């Protein structure tokens, strides 16, 4: 039986898969009447060698003509291993060996799948889409396989996680930090700490995240309503997010100081 955590993950992926299938109707995965369907053996002929009919590569089953970037993909070039095949996995791992130049992305993380999506955006923007290669991501009928749907779901979940992480970073920007062998650590807040521009400075606090081994320093707003206050609850203590249950003060640091020292 699946644990609650794994069950939640798979339920989330199932939801994301449904969203991805809907998005397919509007995005990159849309059926195109003029696309060409390759079998892997046919695609392998497109490696840019003398006498080859062209220079193609595939990513998540989608085939692109990379002839305009020949110097990167032709025989002997740094990325020549990508030509004539779907080597989706290597775009993330950087493993350019024969064992690494494969299309299996089933065990990649959400963040790694987002890297793959970035590469897909790059090829969509810079190279001509030619068609699809049958196998892992497309069937002999040219339609997406369950593995492609799963990959799309991972990308969707990764985008959602990124959005949530950005929202969290706006709420709790990371502190500025420095370490000295004589004084220990110093944490401080500013209106641009953590790369987040804002109209408040905040005070340093330890933020404990579920599943994280160690807390990290964040800047916490000290006035106004809590960030997650609902509109139907207008009353607040004018303490910003100071009362968030996952926050903890630094020992020995004044509660409203914008700089905290953690001695050796």
Coordinates of C-alpha atoms in Angstrom, one line a residue:
X1 CA 0.0 0.0 0.0
X2 CA 1.3 3.5 -0.8
X3 CA 2.2 5.7 2.1
X4 CA 0.3 9.0 2.4
X5 CA 3.3 10.9 1.0
X6 CA 3.6 8.7 -2.1
X7 CA -0.2 8.6 -2.5
X8 CA -0.2 12.4 -2.5
X9 CA 2.6 12.5 -5.0
X10 CA 0.8 10.2 -7.4
X11 CA -2.5 11.9 -7.0
X12 CA -0.8 15.2 -7.7
X13 CA 0.8 13.7 -10.8
X14 CA -2.5 12.3 -12.0
X15 CA -4.0 15.8 -11.6
X16 CA -1.1 17.3 -13.4
X17 CA -1.4 14.7 -16.2
X18 CA -5.0 15.7 -16.7
X19 CA -4.0 19.3 -16.9
X20 CA -1.1 18.5 -19.3
X21 CA -3.4 16.6 -21.6
X22 CA -5.7 19.6 -21.7
X23 CA -2.8 21.9 -22.3
X24 CA -1.6 19.7 -25.2
X25 CA -4.6 20.9 -27.2
X26 CA -3.2 24.4 -27.1
X27 CA 0.6 24.1 -26.8
X28 CA 3.6 22.3 -28.2
X29 CA 1.9 18.9 -28.2
X30 CA -0.9 20.0 -30.6
X31 CA -1.3 17.7 -33.5
X32 CA 0.0 19.2 -36.8
X33 CA -1.3 17.9 -40.1
X34 CA 2.1 18.4 -41.7
X35 CA 4.3 16.6 -39.2
X36 CA 6.4 13.6 -40.2
X37 CA 6.7 10.4 -38.3
X38 CA 10.1 8.7 -38.0
X39 CA 11.1 5.3 -36.7
X40 CA 14.4 5.4 -34.7
X41 CA 16.3 3.6 -37.5
X42 CA 15.3 6.3 -40.0
X43 CA 16.1 9.2 -37.7
X44 CA 19.6 7.7 -37.2
X45 CA 20.4 8.5 -40.8
X46 CA 20.1 12.3 -40.0
X47 CA 23.5 12.8 -38.3
X48 CA 24.9 15.3 -40.8
X49 CA 27.5 12.9 -42.2
X50 CA 28.4 13.1 -45.9
X51 CA 25.5 11.6 -47.8
X52 CA 23.1 11.9 -44.9
X53 CA 19.7 13.5 -45.9
X54 CA 20.0 16.0 -43.1
X55 CA 20.9 16.9 -39.5
X56 CA 18.1 16.2 -37.0
X57 CA 17.7 15.5 -33.3
X58 CA 14.8 14.6 -31.1
X59 CA 13.7 15.8 -27.6
X60 CA 10.8 14.1 -25.8
X61 CA 10.0 12.5 -29.1
X62 CA 9.8 15.8 -31.1
X63 CA 12.2 16.0 -34.0
X64 CA 13.9 19.2 -35.0
X65 CA 16.1 20.2 -37.9
X66 CA 19.3 21.6 -36.4
X67 CA 21.1 22.1 -39.7
X68 CA 21.4 25.9 -39.0
X69 CA 23.4 24.9 -35.9
X70 CA 25.6 22.4 -37.8
X71 CA 28.8 23.5 -36.0
X72 CA 27.3 22.3 -32.7
X73 CA 25.9 18.9 -33.9
X74 CA 27.8 17.7 -36.9
X75 CA 30.2 14.8 -36.6
X76 CA 33.1 15.7 -34.3
X77 CA 31.3 18.6 -32.7
X78 CA 30.7 18.8 -29.0
X79 CA 27.0 17.8 -29.2
X80 CA 27.3 15.4 -32.1
X81 CA 26.0 12.6 -29.9
X82 CA 22.5 14.2 -29.9
X83 CA 22.2 14.0 -33.7
X84 CA 20.0 11.4 -35.2
X85 CA 18.4 10.2 -32.0
X86 CA 16.3 11.2 -29.0
X87 CA 18.8 11.7 -26.1
X88 CA 16.5 13.6 -23.8
X89 CA 18.1 12.3 -20.7
X90 CA 21.6 13.6 -21.6
X91 CA 20.2 17.2 -21.9
X92 CA 19.9 17.1 -18.1
X93 CA 22.6 14.7 -16.9
X94 CA 25.4 15.8 -19.2
X95 CA 26.3 12.1 -19.8
X96 CA 27.3 12.0 -23.4
X97 CA 28.4 8.4 -23.4
X98 CA 26.4 5.8 -25.4
X99 CA 24.8 4.7 -22.2
X100 CA 23.8 8.2 -21.3
X101 CA 22.5 9.4 -24.7
X102 CA 19.1 7.8 -24.2
X103 CA 15.4 9.0 -24.0
X104 CA 14.6 7.5 -20.6
X105 CA 13.5 10.4 -18.3
X106 CA 11.3 8.4 -16.0
X107 CA 13.4 8.8 -12.9
X108 CA 14.3 12.5 -13.3
X109 CA 13.2 15.0 -10.6
X110 CA 10.7 17.9 -11.1
X111 CA 13.6 20.4 -11.3
X112 CA 15.4 18.2 -13.9
X113 CA 12.2 18.0 -16.0
X114 CA 12.0 21.8 -15.9
X115 CA 15.5 21.9 -17.3
X116 CA 14.3 19.6 -20.1
X117 CA 11.4 21.9 -20.7
X118 CA 13.8 24.8 -21.0
X119 CA 15.7 22.9 -23.7
X120 CA 12.4 22.2 -25.4
X121 CA 11.6 25.9 -25.4
X122 CA 15.0 26.6 -26.9
X123 CA 14.5 24.2 -29.8
X124 CA 10.9 25.4 -30.4
X125 CA 12.2 28.9 -30.7
X126 CA 15.4 28.4 -32.6
X127 CA 14.9 25.3 -34.9
X128 CA 12.3 24.0 -37.2
X129 CA 10.0 21.3 -35.9
X130 CA 9.9 18.4 -38.3
X131 CA 7.9 15.6 -36.8
X132 CA 7.9 12.9 -34.2
X133 CA 9.9 9.7 -33.6
X134 CA 8.1 6.6 -32.6
X135 CA 9.0 4.7 -29.4
X136 CA 9.0 5.9 -25.9
X137 CA 6.9 9.1 -26.3
X138 CA 4.9 8.5 -29.5
X139 CA 3.2 5.4 -30.8
X140 CA 3.2 4.1 -34.4
X141 CA 0.0 6.2 -34.9
X142 CA 1.9 9.4 -33.9
X143 CA -0.1 9.8 -30.8
X144 CA 1.4 10.5 -27.3
X145 CA 2.1 7.5 -25.1
X146 CA 1.5 7.3 -21.4
X147 CA 5.2 8.0 -20.8
X148 CA 4.9 11.3 -22.5
X149 CA 1.8 12.1 -20.5
X150 CA 3.8 11.3 -17.4
X151 CA 6.7 13.5 -18.5
X152 CA 4.3 16.4 -19.2
X153 CA 2.8 15.9 -15.7
X154 CA 6.2 16.1 -14.1
X155 CA 6.9 19.3 -16.0
X156 CA 3.5 20.7 -14.9
X157 CA 4.2 19.8 -11.3
X158 CA 7.6 21.4 -11.5
X159 CA 6.1 24.6 -12.8
X160 CA 3.6 24.6 -9.9
X161 CA 6.4 24.0 -7.4
X162 CA 8.5 26.8 -8.9
X163 CA 5.5 29.1 -8.7
X164 CA 5.0 28.2 -5.0
X165 CA 8.7 28.6 -4.3
X166 CA 8.6 32.1 -5.8
X167 CA 5.5 33.0 -3.8
X168 CA 7.3 31.7 -0.6
X169 CA 10.4 33.7 -1.5
X170 CA 8.4 36.9 -1.8
X171 CA 6.8 36.2 1.6
X172 CA 10.1 35.2 3.3
X173 CA 13.1 36.5 1.3
X174 CA 16.4 34.9 2.2
X175 CA 18.7 36.9 4.5
X176 CA 22.1 38.3 3.6
X177 CA 24.8 36.2 5.2
X178 CA 28.5 36.2 5.8
X179 CA 30.8 34.0 7.9
X180 CA 34.1 35.0 9.7
X181 CA 36.5 32.6 11.4
X182 CA 36.8 35.1 14.3
X183 CA 33.2 36.2 14.7
X184 CA 31.1 33.4 13.3
X185 CA 28.0 34.1 11.2
X186 CA 26.2 37.3 10.6
X187 CA 22.7 37.5 9.1
X188 CA 21.0 40.7 8.1
X189 CA 18.1 42.0 6.1
X190 CA 17.7 44.8 3.6
X191 CA 15.2 45.9 1.0
X192 CA 16.9 43.7 -1.6
X193 CA 18.1 40.8 0.5
X194 CA 17.6 37.4 -1.2
X195 CA 17.3 39.2 -4.6
X196 CA 13.7 40.3 -3.6
X197 CA 13.0 44.0 -4.0
X198 CA 10.4 45.2 -1.6
X199 CA 9.3 48.3 0.5
X200 CA 10.1 46.7 3.8
X201 CA 13.3 45.4 5.4
X202 CA 12.3 42.7 7.9
X203 CA 14.1 40.9 10.6
X204 CA 16.1 37.6 10.5
X205 CA 14.4 34.5 11.6
X206 CA 15.0 30.7 11.3
X207 CA 12.5 29.1 8.9
X208 CA 11.9 25.5 9.4
X209 CA 10.5 23.7 6.3
X210 CA 8.8 20.3 6.5
X211 CA 11.3 17.7 5.4
X212 CA 14.3 20.0 5.6
X213 CA 17.1 18.9 7.9
X214 CA 18.2 22.4 8.8
X215 CA 16.4 25.8 9.0
X216 CA 17.6 28.7 6.9
X217 CA 17.6 32.4 7.6
X218 CA 14.7 34.5 6.1
X219 CA 13.7 38.1 6.5
X220 CA 10.3 38.5 8.1
X221 CA 7.9 41.5 7.8
X222 CA 7.2 43.0 11.2
X223 CA 4.1 45.2 10.6
X224 CA 0.7 44.9 9.0
X225 CA -1.4 41.8 8.6
X226 CA 0.0 38.3 8.1
X227 CA 0.6 37.4 4.4
X228 CA -1.8 34.6 4.5
X229 CA -4.6 36.4 6.3
X230 CA -8.0 35.8 4.7
X231 CA -10.2 38.8 3.6
X232 CA -13.0 37.7 5.9
X233 CA -10.7 38.1 9.0
X234 CA -9.6 41.8 8.9
X235 CA -8.4 42.0 12.5
X236 CA -4.7 41.4 13.2
X237 CA -2.0 42.3 15.7
X238 CA 0.1 44.5 13.3
X239 CA 3.0 42.0 13.6
X240 CA 3.3 41.1 9.9
X241 CA 4.4 37.4 9.7
X242 CA 6.3 37.3 13.0
X243 CA 3.8 34.8 14.5
X244 CA 4.2 32.2 11.7
X245 CA 4.5 28.8 13.4
X246 CA 7.5 27.7 11.4
X247 CA 9.7 30.7 12.5
X248 CA 12.1 30.8 15.4
X249 CA 14.2 33.7 16.7
X250 CA 18.0 33.6 16.8
X251 CA 19.2 33.1 20.3
X252 CA 20.7 36.3 21.8
X253 CA 19.4 38.5 18.9
X254 CA 17.0 41.3 19.8
X255 CA 13.5 40.4 18.4
X256 CA 13.4 43.5 16.1
X257 CA 17.0 43.8 15.2
X258 CA 17.7 43.7 11.4
X259 CA 21.1 42.1 12.0
X260 CA 21.8 38.9 14.0
X261 CA 25.1 37.3 15.0
X262 CA 25.6 33.7 15.6
X263 CA 29.0 33.3 17.4
X264 CA 31.3 30.3 17.0

